[in-house]
Amino acid sequence: MAASSAQGPSEWGEGLAWSRPDPMTAEEREAWLDQLAEADEPPEEDDAGDWEDPAPLTAEELAETRDGAATGPAVWAGLAGRRGPSQPGSARVYPGESASRAAAFGSGLALDVMPACPGLALSADAAAGDDDTYAGVSDDELLGVLSAWDRLEAHMAARKLAAAAELIRRNPVEGSQPGQMPEAWDEFAEDELASALAESRTAAGHLLDLARDLAARLPGTAAALRDGIITRPRARLIADATALLDEAESRAAEAEVLDRAGRLTPGGLRAAIARAVMEVAPEKAKKRREAAAKDTRVERWAEDSGNAALMGRELPPAEVLAADQRITAWAKELGTAGLEGDMDQLRARAYLDLLLGKDSRPRRDSADGAGPDGSSGPGPGDPGGPPPAAGPAGGAVPGGFAGRVTLTVPLTTLTGLAGRPGELSGLGPIDPWLARDLAAAAAQNPKTTWCVTVTDQHGHAVGHGCARPEPKSHRKRAGPGNRGGPEFTFTPASRDGPPGGYGTWRLHTAGPGPDLIITLDPLATGDCDHRYESRGHHPGVKLRHLVQVRNATCTSPVCRRPAAQCDFEHNIPYEAGGRTCLCNGGPKCRHDHRLKQDRRWKVDQLPDATFRWTTPSGRQYTTEPTRYPI
């Protein structure tokens, strides 16, 4: 990821963003407020009635404010990775000066990167004007004000939670140590809080739970919320994901994500903190998954629209993958047969077909031959048709999910040499035991695609290879494999081994069939050598796959659509001379593909595969390559 263009004072040191629980001390905050007040001192109490909105900044004052943004305590927000102008790499050169009341909210300026505090609220309120129309404020400045209000909303939530934490301290269960955050609180504290806030007792309990988590286990998350780096829902997400950890483990897990928590989407943060928890305490993650499996169930409820919903919860992952692929396969069959609807609608119809043993393919004329229920094609249970409905004992369980899913795990996890999480397309981070179990289940299906991804120290893909069966003349085994040995081995295919880790390797799986040969090729992280370039517009299978490995989701800053469901998009259009290559291509969903083609938007692809998006207002946002488990 591109480094931030703004650098903090040298005395703060490197990596300061989360080197201590509170990114800004009270003294630093006061110094910052003093700096803001120099150009426009607040009125004395006696003159409060005559106080008017501050005058627009002059060009000279704006220049001073801009210089202060690069050296003042506001750089804390940038270092911490708040989405937007304070996101590393997003600050830009200022195209000109503005005389509006919101001038200091422009990209990268003082109020745009200022941590949330009462002074920021006063400035944001003044920028709105008396009628809240933000007269004279540019689009860039307006987005800066919006971001400021978002930070202030988080700041107020943090203050509310701090007060709730103090309520817990004042109402401890009997036997708690004085002056410490108790493990639990008096049973009637929730009732008192619920009465004060006109909330339910359950809602009050959730508020106290989060307050205690932030105060006792997650000081970094609490500080990020207080400064507006993250929002309350993100703080709740981190707290829930780390609930099974002790204090030290919780702090270690939050430290893995707080450098980018403010700019990740909720889905991205959920995956990142889940991965961090599995890295910090894999055994506990495994126990939580096993305990939750006992709560497996199917739920149904009425939708607000008048329709209904049906959902399975806490199901075995391998069977969920197999079922999901079976639903997709039958949905495609329905679409081929002429049933109208998009893929979501077809999958919903296929879901019910498979549960009820129905065949919803459109009927054909009787001359063509209709199915036993009046529809075309085979009936339930017939070859090529949907399976019959399961009886009371349930239907047959697939031996292994279909090989259309690519399973990606670190080499050390696959071979059992270390306990680190894996990554599974469609499920996200998975604990080491589940990774190996799913690998074994996938190995039972001969159509499974096997790939290995090599990562750098940040988890970014720097090498990749997909497997092919070993030639018959070189096979060392046949049939079900060596049952007395390890389930998986990954060894050099030649005596001397591949140079530098790249080259040819042999993968022995737990399933039937021969060993697999994998050739690991490098993925460029700097200057591209164009080794995978396609001569035409179409990228071909290998280039498309490598692009999807490097960026596993759409490269939009706010989209999490899997890359396999996205377009291969030329950053510089092919028709304008752009290469069909790793250095000029990335996955974009159809919506963001069209968005990028809008002349008001601009996307730059940097050599390290970071995508920098510039919006019509001039604001910039960046998306880094996918981080895999390391």
Short mmCIF file of C-alpha atoms in Angstrom, two decimals, residues 108 125 143 589:
data_model
loop_
_atom_site.label_atom_id
_atom_site.label_comp_id
_atom_site.label_asym_id
_atom_site.label_seq_id
_atom_site.Cartn_x
_atom_site.Cartn_y
_atom_site.Cartn_z
CA GLY A 108 -5.87 16.68 3.73
CA ASP A 125 -21.48 23.43 12.84
CA LEU A 143 -17.47 15.54 2.04
CA CYS A 589 -17.80 -5.92 -10.52
#
